[in-house]
PDB file of C-alpha atoms and ligand atoms in Angstrom:
ATOM      1  CA  MET Y 957     -14.862   1.552 -19.327  1.00 41.00           C
ATOM      2  CA  PHE Y 958     -11.150   1.000 -19.368  1.00 52.00           C
ATOM      3  CA  GLU Y 959      -9.703  -1.688 -21.503  1.00 64.00           C
ATOM      4  CA  THR Y 960      -8.271  -4.273 -19.161  1.00 66.00           C
ATOM      5  CA  LEU Y 961      -5.158  -6.261 -19.775  1.00 67.00           C
ATOM      6  CA  SER Y 962      -7.330  -9.289 -20.550  1.00 66.00           C
ATOM      7  CA  ASP Y 963      -9.341  -7.344 -23.127  1.00 71.00           C
ATOM      8  CA  ARG Y 964      -6.179  -6.259 -24.824  1.00 71.00           C
ATOM      9  CA  LEU Y 965      -4.684  -9.689 -24.841  1.00 68.00           C
ATOM     10  CA  SER Y 966      -7.759 -11.544 -26.025  1.00 70.00           C
ATOM     11  CA  SER Y 967      -7.256 -10.567 -29.660  1.00 68.00           C
ATOM     12  CA  VAL Y 968      -3.648 -11.676 -29.519  1.00 69.00           C
ATOM     13  CA  PHE Y 969      -4.697 -14.872 -27.857  1.00 70.00           C
ATOM     14  CA  THR Y 970      -7.260 -15.683 -30.527  1.00 73.00           C
ATOM     15  CA  SER Y 971      -4.442 -15.947 -33.017  1.00 69.00           C
ATOM     16  CA  LEU Y 972      -2.454 -18.126 -30.644  1.00 70.00           C
ATOM     17  CA  ARG Y 973      -5.178 -20.715 -30.407  1.00 68.00           C
ATOM     18  CA  GLY Y 974      -4.539 -24.002 -32.106  1.00 67.00           C
ATOM     19  CA  LYS Y 975      -0.803 -23.461 -32.063  1.00 69.00           C
ATOM     20  CA  GLY Y 976       1.371 -26.110 -30.519  1.00 69.00           C
ATOM     21  CA  ARG Y 977       4.115 -23.772 -29.491  1.00 73.00           C
ATOM     22  CA  LEU Y 978       4.572 -20.059 -28.899  1.00 76.00           C
ATOM     23  CA  SER Y 979       6.714 -18.550 -31.649  1.00 82.00           C
ATOM     24  CA  GLU Y 980       9.120 -15.680 -31.016  1.00 86.00           C
ATOM     25  CA  GLU Y 981       6.710 -13.453 -32.903  1.00 86.00           C
ATOM     26  CA  ASP Y 982       3.774 -14.531 -30.719  1.00 82.00           C
ATOM     27  CA  ILE Y 983       5.781 -13.722 -27.615  1.00 87.00           C
ATOM     28  CA  ASN Y 984       6.813 -10.320 -28.939  1.00 90.00           C
ATOM     29  CA  THR Y 985       3.273  -9.375 -29.957  1.00 86.00           C
ATOM     30  CA  THR Y 986       1.943 -10.423 -26.572  1.00 85.00           C
ATOM     31  CA  ALA Y 987       4.710  -8.578 -24.735  1.00 90.00           C
ATOM     32  CA  ARG Y 988       3.925  -5.425 -26.714  1.00 90.00           C
ATOM     33  CA  GLU Y 989       0.261  -5.541 -25.705  1.00 86.00           C
ATOM     34  CA  ILE Y 990       1.121  -6.110 -22.051  1.00 87.00           C
ATOM     35  CA  ARG Y 991       3.580  -3.227 -22.176  1.00 90.00           C
ATOM     36  CA  LEU Y 992       0.964  -0.877 -23.615  1.00 88.00           C
ATOM     37  CA  ALA Y 993      -1.668  -1.935 -21.094  1.00 83.00           C
ATOM     38  CA  LEU Y 994       0.705  -1.362 -18.181  1.00 85.00           C
ATOM     39  CA  LEU Y 995       1.830   2.043 -19.456  1.00 86.00           C
ATOM     40  CA  GLU Y 996      -1.788   3.077 -19.912  1.00 82.00           C
ATOM     41  CA  ALA Y 997      -2.414   2.035 -16.317  1.00 78.00           C
ATOM     42  CA  ASP Y 998       0.291   4.569 -15.341  1.00 78.00           C
ATOM     43  CA  VAL Y 999       2.775   1.943 -14.209  1.00 83.00           C
ATOM     44  CA  ALA Y1000       6.283   3.414 -13.966  1.00 82.00           C
ATOM     45  CA  LEU Y1001       8.501   2.583 -16.947  1.00 87.00           C
ATOM     46  CA  PRO Y1002      11.268   0.718 -15.048  1.00 87.00           C
ATOM     47  CA  VAL Y1003       8.598  -1.565 -13.567  1.00 87.00           C
ATOM     48  CA  VAL Y1004       7.152  -2.235 -16.995  1.00 91.00           C
ATOM     49  CA  ARG Y1005      10.591  -3.062 -18.402  1.00 93.00           C
ATOM     50  CA  THR Y1006      11.465  -5.479 -15.611  1.00 92.00           C
ATOM     51  CA  PHE Y1007       8.092  -7.121 -15.886  1.00 92.00           C
ATOM     52  CA  ILE Y1008       8.176  -7.571 -19.662  1.00 94.00           C
ATOM     53  CA  ALA Y1009      11.676  -9.043 -19.541  1.00 94.00           C
ATOM     54  CA  ARG Y1010      10.529 -11.649 -17.041  1.00 93.00           C
ATOM     55  CA  ILE Y1011       7.411 -12.548 -19.009  1.00 91.00           C
ATOM     56  CA  LYS Y1012       9.406 -12.994 -22.212  1.00 91.00           C
ATOM     57  CA  GLU Y1013      12.001 -15.147 -20.553  1.00 91.00           C
ATOM     58  CA  ARG Y1014       9.412 -17.430 -19.018  1.00 90.00           C
ATOM     59  CA  ALA Y1015       7.259 -17.615 -22.157  1.00 86.00           C
ATOM     60  CA  ARG Y1016      10.269 -18.686 -24.225  1.00 85.00           C
ATOM     61  CA  GLY Y1017      11.166 -21.450 -21.859  1.00 76.00           C
ATOM     62  CA  THR Y1018       7.643 -22.818 -21.663  1.00 73.00           C
ATOM     63  CA  GLU Y1019       6.711 -26.086 -23.265  1.00 69.00           C
ATOM     64  CA  VAL Y1020       3.161 -25.902 -24.533  1.00 64.00           C
ATOM     65  CA  SER Y1021       1.160 -28.210 -22.313  1.00 66.00           C
ATOM     66  CA  LYS Y1022      -1.825 -30.339 -23.255  1.00 66.00           C
ATOM     67  CA  ALA Y1023      -3.978 -28.961 -20.482  1.00 72.00           C
ATOM     68  CA  LEU Y1024      -3.652 -25.297 -21.424  1.00 75.00           C
ATOM     69  CA  ASN Y1025      -3.743 -23.601 -24.793  1.00 73.00           C
ATOM     70  CA  PRO Y1026      -1.035 -20.998 -25.506  1.00 74.00           C
ATOM     71  CA  ALA Y1027      -3.345 -18.164 -24.506  1.00 74.00           C
ATOM     72  CA  GLN Y1028      -4.114 -19.715 -21.136  1.00 79.00           C
ATOM     73  CA  GLN Y1029      -0.468 -20.402 -20.627  1.00 81.00           C
ATOM     74  CA  VAL Y1030       0.529 -16.783 -21.184  1.00 83.00           C
ATOM     75  CA  ILE Y1031      -2.247 -15.620 -18.833  1.00 83.00           C
ATOM     76  CA  LYS Y1032      -0.937 -18.028 -16.206  1.00 87.00           C
ATOM     77  CA  ILE Y1033       2.606 -16.702 -16.546  1.00 89.00           C
ATOM     78  CA  VAL Y1034       1.452 -13.070 -16.459  1.00 89.00           C
ATOM     79  CA  ASN Y1035      -0.684 -13.755 -13.396  1.00 91.00           C
ATOM     80  CA  GLU Y1036       2.140 -15.490 -11.522  1.00 94.00           C
ATOM     81  CA  GLU Y1037       4.604 -12.732 -12.340  1.00 93.00           C
ATOM     82  CA  LEU Y1038       2.115 -10.043 -11.285  1.00 92.00           C
ATOM     83  CA  VAL Y1039       1.645 -11.713  -7.898  1.00 94.00           C
ATOM     84  CA  GLU Y1040       5.410 -11.951  -7.522  1.00 93.00           C
ATOM     85  CA  ILE Y1041       6.099  -8.328  -8.435  1.00 91.00           C
ATOM     86  CA  LEU Y1042       3.318  -7.223  -6.062  1.00 93.00           C
ATOM     87  CA  GLY Y1043       5.156  -8.875  -3.185  1.00 93.00           C
ATOM     88  CA  GLY Y1044       4.027 -12.500  -3.346  1.00 94.00           C
ATOM     89  CA  GLN Y1045       2.681 -12.888   0.160  1.00 93.00           C
ATOM     90  CA  THR Y1046       0.346 -10.860   2.331  1.00 95.00           C
ATOM     91  CA  ARG Y1047       2.360  -9.129   5.034  1.00 95.00           C
ATOM     92  CA  ASP Y1048       0.670  -8.907   8.453  1.00 95.00           C
ATOM     93  CA  ILE Y1049       1.642  -6.619  11.357  1.00 97.00           C
ATOM     94  CA  ARG Y1050       4.683  -7.690  13.348  1.00 96.00           C
ATOM     95  CA  TYR Y1051       3.426  -7.423  16.902  1.00 97.00           C
ATOM     96  CA  ALA Y1052       5.870  -6.463  19.638  1.00 97.00           C
ATOM     97  CA  LYS Y1053       6.820  -9.209  22.107  1.00 96.00           C
ATOM     98  CA  THR Y1054       5.944  -6.843  24.930  1.00 96.00           C
ATOM     99  CA  PRO Y1055       2.855  -4.729  24.248  1.00 96.00           C
ATOM    100  CA  PRO Y1056       2.043  -2.151  23.173  1.00 98.00           C
ATOM    101  CA  THR Y1057       2.915  -2.581  19.520  1.00 98.00           C
ATOM    102  CA  VAL Y1058       3.577   0.929  18.234  1.00 98.00           C
ATOM    103  CA  ILE Y1059       2.488   1.717  14.660  1.00 98.00           C
ATOM    104  CA  MET Y1060       3.437   5.120  13.285  1.00 98.00           C
ATOM    105  CA  LEU Y1061       1.825   6.554  10.151  1.00 98.00           C
ATOM    106  CA  ALA Y1062       3.780   8.892   7.891  1.00 97.00           C
ATOM    107  CA  GLY Y1063       2.810  10.468   4.596  1.00 95.00           C
ATOM    108  CA  LEU Y1064       1.781  13.638   2.804  1.00 94.00           C
ATOM    109  CA  GLN Y1065      -1.219  15.676   3.874  1.00 92.00           C
ATOM    110  CA  GLY Y1066      -4.239  14.456   1.954  1.00 92.00           C
ATOM    111  CA  SER Y1067      -2.781  10.988   1.449  1.00 95.00           C
ATOM    112  CA  GLY Y1068      -5.569   9.592   3.630  1.00 95.00           C
ATOM    113  CA  LYS Y1069      -3.480   9.111   6.762  1.00 96.00           C
ATOM    114  CA  THR Y1070      -6.037  10.141   9.374  1.00 95.00           C
ATOM    115  CA  THR Y1071      -8.808   8.157   7.690  1.00 96.00           C
ATOM    116  CA  LEU Y1072      -6.472   5.188   7.534  1.00 97.00           C
ATOM    117  CA  ALA Y1073      -5.730   5.495  11.255  1.00 98.00           C
ATOM    118  CA  GLY Y1074      -9.467   5.099  11.977  1.00 97.00           C
ATOM    119  CA  LYS Y1075      -9.810   2.183   9.569  1.00 98.00           C
ATOM    120  CA  LEU Y1076      -6.778   0.429  10.975  1.00 98.00           C
ATOM    121  CA  ALA Y1077      -8.120   0.873  14.516  1.00 98.00           C
ATOM    122  CA  ARG Y1078     -11.437  -0.668  13.531  1.00 98.00           C
ATOM    123  CA  TRP Y1079      -9.715  -3.541  11.720  1.00 98.00           C
ATOM    124  CA  LEU Y1080      -7.517  -4.186  14.763  1.00 98.00           C
ATOM    125  CA  VAL Y1081     -10.585  -4.380  17.019  1.00 97.00           C
ATOM    126  CA  ALA Y1082     -12.083  -6.990  14.688  1.00 96.00           C
ATOM    127  CA  GLU Y1083      -8.797  -8.892  15.084  1.00 95.00           C
ATOM    128  CA  ARG Y1084      -9.341  -8.858  18.872  1.00 96.00           C
ATOM    129  CA  ASN Y1085      -6.907  -6.088  19.715  1.00 98.00           C
ATOM    130  CA  THR Y1086      -7.411  -3.141  22.053  1.00 98.00           C
ATOM    131  CA  PRO Y1087      -5.923  -0.236  20.071  1.00 98.00           C
ATOM    132  CA  LEU Y1088      -5.382   3.375  21.084  1.00 98.00           C
ATOM    133  CA  LEU Y1089      -5.439   6.142  18.464  1.00 98.00           C
ATOM    134  CA  VAL Y1090      -3.008   9.004  18.970  1.00 97.00           C
ATOM    135  CA  ALA Y1091      -3.509  12.477  17.518  1.00 95.00           C
ATOM    136  CA  ALA Y1092       0.035  13.649  16.923  1.00 94.00           C
ATOM    137  CA  ASP Y1093      -0.885  15.634  13.818  1.00 89.00           C
ATOM    138  CA  LEU Y1094      -0.983  19.079  15.382  1.00 87.00           C
ATOM    139  CA  GLN Y1095      -0.241  20.895  12.117  1.00 82.00           C
ATOM    140  CA  ARG Y1096      -3.572  20.603  10.417  1.00 80.00           C
ATOM    141  CA  PRO Y1097      -6.231  22.491  12.435  1.00 76.00           C
ATOM    142  CA  ASN Y1098      -8.887  19.818  11.997  1.00 87.00           C
ATOM    143  CA  ALA Y1099      -6.790  16.691  12.332  1.00 89.00           C
ATOM    144  CA  VAL Y1100      -7.376  16.141  16.057  1.00 91.00           C
ATOM    145  CA  THR Y1101     -11.151  16.587  15.771  1.00 93.00           C
ATOM    146  CA  GLN Y1102     -11.230  14.409  12.662  1.00 94.00           C
ATOM    147  CA  LEU Y1103      -9.444  11.624  14.508  1.00 95.00           C
ATOM    148  CA  GLN Y1104     -11.799  11.968  17.477  1.00 95.00           C
ATOM    149  CA  VAL Y1105     -14.808  11.577  15.182  1.00 96.00           C
ATOM    150  CA  LEU Y1106     -13.222   8.543  13.512  1.00 97.00           C
ATOM    151  CA  GLY Y1107     -12.313   7.080  16.905  1.00 97.00           C
ATOM    152  CA  GLU Y1108     -15.897   7.419  18.059  1.00 97.00           C
ATOM    153  CA  ARG Y1109     -17.170   5.680  14.957  1.00 96.00           C
ATOM    154  CA  ALA Y1110     -14.579   2.926  15.282  1.00 96.00           C
ATOM    155  CA  GLU Y1111     -15.280   2.727  19.035  1.00 97.00           C
ATOM    156  CA  VAL Y1112     -11.615   3.220  19.789  1.00 98.00           C
ATOM    157  CA  PRO Y1113     -10.327   5.766  22.334  1.00 98.00           C
ATOM    158  CA  VAL Y1114      -8.236   8.669  21.093  1.00 97.00           C
ATOM    159  CA  PHE Y1115      -5.271  10.069  22.983  1.00 97.00           C
ATOM    160  CA  SER Y1116      -5.050  13.760  22.168  1.00 90.00           C
ATOM    161  CA  PRO Y1117      -3.224  16.746  23.597  1.00 81.00           C
ATOM    162  CA  GLU Y1118      -4.954  18.550  26.441  1.00 70.00           C
ATOM    163  CA  PRO Y1119      -3.758  21.512  28.455  1.00 54.00           C
ATOM    164  CA  GLY Y1120      -0.851  20.270  30.521  1.00 48.00           C
ATOM    165  CA  ASN Y1121      -0.499  17.262  28.279  1.00 47.00           C
ATOM    166  CA  GLY Y1122       2.073  18.605  25.882  1.00 45.00           C
ATOM    167  CA  VAL Y1123      -0.046  21.055  23.893  1.00 57.00           C
ATOM    168  CA  GLY Y1124       1.508  21.757  20.564  1.00 79.00           C
ATOM    169  CA  ASP Y1125       4.285  19.241  21.026  1.00 90.00           C
ATOM    170  CA  PRO Y1126       3.559  16.149  18.935  1.00 93.00           C
ATOM    171  CA  VAL Y1127       6.706  14.382  20.168  1.00 95.00           C
ATOM    172  CA  ALA Y1128       5.573  14.679  23.792  1.00 94.00           C
ATOM    173  CA  VAL Y1129       2.049  13.564  22.865  1.00 95.00           C
ATOM    174  CA  ALA Y1130       3.419  10.483  21.112  1.00 96.00           C
ATOM    175  CA  ARG Y1131       5.734   9.625  23.981  1.00 96.00           C
ATOM    176  CA  GLU Y1132       3.026  10.030  26.616  1.00 96.00           C
ATOM    177  CA  SER Y1133       0.540   8.040  24.580  1.00 97.00           C
ATOM    178  CA  VAL Y1134       2.737   4.952  24.730  1.00 98.00           C
ATOM    179  CA  GLU Y1135       3.007   5.254  28.523  1.00 97.00           C
ATOM    180  CA  TYR Y1136      -0.745   5.735  28.721  1.00 97.00           C
ATOM    181  CA  ALA Y1137      -1.364   2.669  26.513  1.00 98.00           C
ATOM    182  CA  ARG Y1138       0.854   0.562  28.744  1.00 97.00           C
ATOM    183  CA  ARG Y1139      -1.066   1.646  31.860  1.00 97.00           C
ATOM    184  CA  GLN Y1140      -4.479   1.181  30.243  1.00 97.00           C
ATOM    185  CA  ASN Y1141      -3.651  -2.143  28.576  1.00 97.00           C
ATOM    186  CA  HIS Y1142      -3.977  -1.028  24.988  1.00 98.00           C
ATOM    187  CA  ASN Y1143      -1.963  -3.588  23.049  1.00 98.00           C
ATOM    188  CA  VAL Y1144      -1.550  -1.453  19.889  1.00 98.00           C
ATOM    189  CA  VAL Y1145      -0.856   2.269  19.549  1.00 98.00           C
ATOM    190  CA  ILE Y1146      -1.570   3.984  16.221  1.00 98.00           C
ATOM    191  CA  ILE Y1147       0.165   7.335  15.891  1.00 98.00           C
ATOM    192  CA  ASP Y1148      -1.155   9.764  13.273  1.00 96.00           C
ATOM    193  CA  THR Y1149       1.552  12.279  12.371  1.00 94.00           C
ATOM    194  CA  ALA Y1150       1.495  15.596  10.512  1.00 91.00           C
ATOM    195  CA  GLY Y1151       1.872  15.793   6.759  1.00 88.00           C
ATOM    196  CA  ARG Y1152       2.349  18.697   4.372  1.00 84.00           C
ATOM    197  CA  LEU Y1153       1.052  19.082   0.881  1.00 82.00           C
ATOM    198  CA  GLY Y1154       4.580  18.700  -0.383  1.00 82.00           C
ATOM    199  CA  VAL Y1155       7.610  17.153   1.225  1.00 81.00           C
ATOM    200  CA  ASP Y1156       9.331  19.616   3.541  1.00 87.00           C
ATOM    201  CA  GLU Y1157      12.234  19.416   5.930  1.00 89.00           C
ATOM    202  CA  GLU Y1158      10.435  20.469   9.073  1.00 89.00           C
ATOM    203  CA  MET Y1159       7.771  17.825   8.599  1.00 90.00           C
ATOM    204  CA  MET Y1160      10.449  15.171   8.083  1.00 93.00           C
ATOM    205  CA  ARG Y1161      12.325  16.287  11.162  1.00 94.00           C
ATOM    206  CA  GLN Y1162       9.186  16.152  13.265  1.00 94.00           C
ATOM    207  CA  ALA Y1163       8.345  12.659  12.016  1.00 96.00           C
ATOM    208  CA  ALA Y1164      11.923  11.545  12.703  1.00 97.00           C
ATOM    209  CA  ASP Y1165      11.718  13.026  16.227  1.00 97.00           C
ATOM    210  CA  ILE Y1166       8.502  11.127  16.932  1.00 97.00           C
ATOM    211  CA  ARG Y1167      10.131   7.966  15.577  1.00 98.00           C
ATOM    212  CA  ASP Y1168      13.115   8.436  17.889  1.00 98.00           C
ATOM    213  CA  ALA Y1169      10.862   9.115  20.880  1.00 97.00           C
ATOM    214  CA  VAL Y1170       8.660   6.027  20.546  1.00 98.00           C
ATOM    215  CA  SER Y1171      10.755   3.481  18.560  1.00 97.00           C
ATOM    216  CA  PRO Y1172       7.824   2.193  16.477  1.00 98.00           C
ATOM    217  CA  ASP Y1173       7.499  -1.516  15.737  1.00 98.00           C
ATOM    218  CA  GLU Y1174       6.079  -0.585  12.349  1.00 98.00           C
ATOM    219  CA  ILE Y1175       6.349   2.642  10.405  1.00 98.00           C
ATOM    220  CA  LEU Y1176       3.774   2.709   7.622  1.00 98.00           C
ATOM    221  CA  PHE Y1177       4.245   5.017   4.678  1.00 97.00           C
ATOM    222  CA  VAL Y1178       0.744   6.089   3.626  1.00 97.00           C
ATOM    223  CA  VAL Y1179       0.524   6.852  -0.073  1.00 95.00           C
ATOM    224  CA  ASP Y1180      -2.350   7.806  -2.325  1.00 94.00           C
ATOM    225  CA  ALA Y1181      -2.762   5.494  -5.338  1.00 91.00           C
ATOM    226  CA  MET Y1182      -3.828   8.482  -7.427  1.00 87.00           C
ATOM    227  CA  ILE Y1183      -0.540  10.362  -7.021  1.00 83.00           C
ATOM    228  CA  GLY Y1184       0.890   8.559 -10.061  1.00 73.00           C
ATOM    229  CA  GLN Y1185       4.490   9.175 -11.003  1.00 71.00           C
ATOM    230  CA  ASP Y1186       4.940  11.630  -8.091  1.00 79.00           C
ATOM    231  CA  ALA Y1187       5.013   8.550  -5.857  1.00 81.00           C
ATOM    232  CA  VAL Y1188       8.676   8.126  -6.779  1.00 81.00           C
ATOM    233  CA  THR Y1189       9.949  11.401  -5.281  1.00 86.00           C
ATOM    234  CA  THR Y1190       7.615  11.234  -2.278  1.00 91.00           C
ATOM    235  CA  ALA Y1191       8.584   7.647  -1.476  1.00 92.00           C
ATOM    236  CA  GLU Y1192      12.277   8.492  -1.714  1.00 91.00           C
ATOM    237  CA  ALA Y1193      11.912  11.560   0.500  1.00 93.00           C
ATOM    238  CA  PHE Y1194      10.126   9.571   3.221  1.00 95.00           C
ATOM    239  CA  ARG Y1195      12.575   6.702   2.947  1.00 94.00           C
ATOM    240  CA  ASP Y1196      15.522   9.046   3.484  1.00 94.00           C
ATOM    241  CA  GLY Y1197      13.824  11.329   6.011  1.00 94.00           C
ATOM    242  CA  VAL Y1198      11.991   8.848   8.241  1.00 96.00           C
ATOM    243  CA  GLY Y1199      12.337   5.347   6.837  1.00 97.00           C
ATOM    244  CA  TYR Y1200       9.448   2.876   6.764  1.00 98.00           C
ATOM    245  CA  ASP Y1201       8.811  -0.840   7.078  1.00 97.00           C
ATOM    246  CA  ALA Y1202       5.763  -1.173   4.868  1.00 97.00           C
ATOM    247  CA  VAL Y1203       3.266   0.752   2.785  1.00 97.00           C
ATOM    248  CA  ALA Y1204      -0.434   1.479   3.164  1.00 97.00           C
ATOM    249  CA  LEU Y1205      -1.919   2.239  -0.241  1.00 96.00           C
ATOM    250  CA  THR Y1206      -5.011   4.473  -0.127  1.00 96.00           C
ATOM    251  CA  LYS Y1207      -7.712   5.482  -2.620  1.00 95.00           C
ATOM    252  CA  LEU Y1208      -7.330   2.297  -4.614  1.00 92.00           C
ATOM    253  CA  ASP Y1209     -10.990   2.702  -5.536  1.00 92.00           C
ATOM    254  CA  GLY Y1210      -9.898   5.544  -7.829  1.00 88.00           C
ATOM    255  CA  ASP Y1211      -7.291   3.476  -9.641  1.00 81.00           C
ATOM    256  CA  ALA Y1212      -9.494   1.331 -11.854  1.00 71.00           C
ATOM    257  CA  ARG Y1213      -6.651  -0.400 -13.630  1.00 71.00           C
ATOM    258  CA  GLY Y1214      -4.569  -1.213 -10.601  1.00 76.00           C
ATOM    259  CA  GLY Y1215      -1.316   0.228 -11.931  1.00 82.00           C
ATOM    260  CA  ALA Y1216      -0.434   2.147  -8.761  1.00 85.00           C
ATOM    261  CA  ALA Y1217       0.198  -0.942  -6.662  1.00 89.00           C
ATOM    262  CA  LEU Y1218       2.800  -2.173  -9.159  1.00 89.00           C
ATOM    263  CA  SER Y1219       4.653   1.146  -9.233  1.00 87.00           C
ATOM    264  CA  VAL Y1220       4.501   1.748  -5.488  1.00 90.00           C
ATOM    265  CA  ARG Y1221       5.772  -1.719  -4.647  1.00 90.00           C
ATOM    266  CA  HIS Y1222       8.697  -1.237  -7.005  1.00 87.00           C
ATOM    267  CA  VAL Y1223       9.495   2.332  -5.992  1.00 85.00           C
ATOM    268  CA  THR Y1224       9.375   1.746  -2.228  1.00 90.00           C
ATOM    269  CA  ASP Y1225      10.915  -1.712  -2.270  1.00 90.00           C
ATOM    270  CA  ARG Y1226       8.742  -2.433   0.765  1.00 95.00           C
ATOM    271  CA  PRO Y1227       5.744  -4.710   1.114  1.00 96.00           C
ATOM    272  CA  ILE Y1228       2.315  -3.165   0.691  1.00 96.00           C
ATOM    273  CA  MET Y1229       0.617  -4.113   3.941  1.00 98.00           C
ATOM    274  CA  PHE Y1230      -2.783  -2.448   3.720  1.00 98.00           C
ATOM    275  CA  ALA Y1231      -5.142  -1.345   0.990  1.00 96.00           C
ATOM    276  CA  SER Y1232      -7.722   1.378   1.469  1.00 96.00           C
ATOM    277  CA  THR Y1233     -10.540   1.342  -1.057  1.00 95.00           C
ATOM    278  CA  GLY Y1234     -13.046   4.027  -0.123  1.00 95.00           C
ATOM    279  CA  GLU Y1235     -14.155   6.647   2.379  1.00 92.00           C
ATOM    280  CA  LYS Y1236     -16.049   4.287   4.703  1.00 95.00           C
ATOM    281  CA  LEU Y1237     -14.352   2.757   7.743  1.00 95.00           C
ATOM    282  CA  ASP Y1238     -14.807  -0.749   6.385  1.00 96.00           C
ATOM    283  CA  ASP Y1239     -13.200  -0.011   3.018  1.00 97.00           C
ATOM    284  CA  PHE Y1240      -9.943  -1.445   4.231  1.00 97.00           C
ATOM    285  CA  ASP Y1241      -8.057  -4.742   4.396  1.00 96.00           C
ATOM    286  CA  LEU Y1242      -4.672  -6.367   4.307  1.00 97.00           C
ATOM    287  CA  PHE Y1243      -3.231  -6.092   0.811  1.00 97.00           C
ATOM    288  CA  HIS Y1244      -3.530  -9.354  -1.125  1.00 96.00           C
ATOM    289  CA  PRO Y1245      -1.098  -9.546  -4.075  1.00 95.00           C
ATOM    290  CA  ASP Y1246      -3.076 -12.372  -5.706  1.00 94.00           C
ATOM    291  CA  ARG Y1247      -6.344 -10.415  -5.596  1.00 92.00           C
ATOM    292  CA  MET Y1248      -4.677  -7.328  -7.031  1.00 91.00           C
ATOM    293  CA  ALA Y1249      -3.164  -9.417  -9.841  1.00 89.00           C
ATOM    294  CA  SER Y1250      -6.615 -10.767 -10.716  1.00 86.00           C
ATOM    295  CA  ARG Y1251      -8.009  -7.236 -10.709  1.00 83.00           C
ATOM    296  CA  ILE Y1252      -5.343  -6.097 -13.162  1.00 82.00           C
ATOM    297  CA  LEU Y1253      -5.939  -9.097 -15.405  1.00 80.00           C
ATOM    298  CA  ASP Y1254      -9.731  -9.484 -15.272  1.00 74.00           C
TER     299      ASP Y1254
HETATM  300  P1  LIG S2570      -4.584  13.097   5.694  1.00 74.17           P
HETATM  301  O1  LIG S2570      -4.400  14.559   5.437  1.00 74.17           O
HETATM  302  O2  LIG S2570      -3.453  12.294   5.122  1.00 74.17           O
HETATM  303  O3  LIG S2570      -4.855  12.762   7.119  1.00 74.17           O
HETATM  304  O4  LIG S2570      -5.842  12.653   4.801  1.00 74.17           O
HETATM  305  P2  LIG S2570      -7.366  12.380   5.211  1.00 74.17           P
HETATM  306  O5  LIG S2570      -7.470  11.123   6.008  1.00 74.17           O
HETATM  307  O6  LIG S2570      -7.973  13.595   5.799  1.00 74.17           O
HETATM  308  O7  LIG S2570      -7.990  12.069   3.772  1.00 74.17           O
HETATM  309  C1  LIG S2570      -8.042  13.037   2.738  1.00 74.17           C
HETATM  310  C2  LIG S2570      -9.315  12.812   1.917  1.00 74.17           C
HETATM  311  O8  LIG S2570      -9.241  11.569   1.228  1.00 74.17           O
HETATM  312  C3  LIG S2570     -10.567  12.743   2.748  1.00 74.17           C
HETATM  313  O9  LIG S2570     -11.583  13.432   2.063  1.00 74.17           O
HETATM  314  C4  LIG S2570     -10.886  11.261   2.835  1.00 74.17           C
HETATM  315  O10 LIG S2570     -12.271  11.011   2.986  1.00 74.17           O
HETATM  316  C5  LIG S2570     -10.384  10.768   1.506  1.00 74.17           C
HETATM  317  N1  LIG S2570      -9.972   9.350   1.530  1.00 74.17           N
HETATM  318  C6  LIG S2570      -9.148   8.739   2.411  1.00 74.17           C
HETATM  319  N2  LIG S2570      -8.969   7.439   2.075  1.00 74.17           N
HETATM  320  C7  LIG S2570      -9.708   7.214   0.954  1.00 74.17           C
HETATM  321  C8  LIG S2570      -9.922   6.067   0.096  1.00 74.17           C
HETATM  322  O11 LIG S2570      -9.397   4.968   0.293  1.00 74.17           O
HETATM  323  N3  LIG S2570     -10.725   6.263  -0.985  1.00 74.17           N
HETATM  324  C9  LIG S2570     -11.323   7.453  -1.243  1.00 74.17           C
HETATM  325  N4  LIG S2570     -12.099   7.545  -2.326  1.00 74.17           N
HETATM  326  N5  LIG S2570     -11.127   8.546  -0.483  1.00 74.17           N
HETATM  327  C10 LIG S2570     -10.342   8.437   0.609  1.00 74.17           C
END
């Protein structure tokens, strides 16, 4: 098992017990342990630095209270700062005033985009919406079929290219899907777009063309929690090439220590809206900064 932040800190905290006040040395020792734990969890260095500076500043200014011992106090500060750095609040979808609300997914191939489209559709149904899935990933041979299978499982219709319906032209498919949704009273449209294994210009251009054709209410950047430090370049490329309003973080089940969420939030400077935690349709929810903070700490 991995050593959690709490495990690491407990030895430091034992020595803090019984003290009336945190000394400079106590704060430094604690900060060092937190720094190591975060680096081991593959959190990007600038994030670690910012975080440690904030913890130190707050710990120094803290009067030791009667209710909490120094160890509990540090845990409380670390927890509060983690929630803050993870975005503070849960961010829900901003629905369009006039339906349909158009949600476009963008991200690398293999990031879990198509799976996420199915999960999001299912989640939206549970929230009493009437979504339409749109197969605008015409690059990957299997993507359309994969989305149809997911749509069937989620009991959500899939709009896909047919002969005479813009075969091979994802921009036309996306545009027509919004018209179709309006006619059929689907209040949310989820557009799955093509990704490549690496960032490439053509993929970006296509995503930007789809964006311009449908003016999405939300563009979600789908990113794999396991991608580690590569998240930085990918996030920057998508920000410059397409732009996005929020992030959907996938494969969190593979990131036992929860470091990815911290890095991704910092690197994208956008709220993490959804968290995907497995291959099943139900392994999905809004991202809760407080729950993620507890997972990192516990
Ligand atoms: P796309 O190329 O971005 O559309 O990616 P896919 O949706 O096809 O997903 C790529 C692979 O990752 C598939 O094998 C999925 O089953 C898997 N996958 C997607 N989301 C998750 C997740 O949250 N956790 C795990 N463990 N696997 C996932």
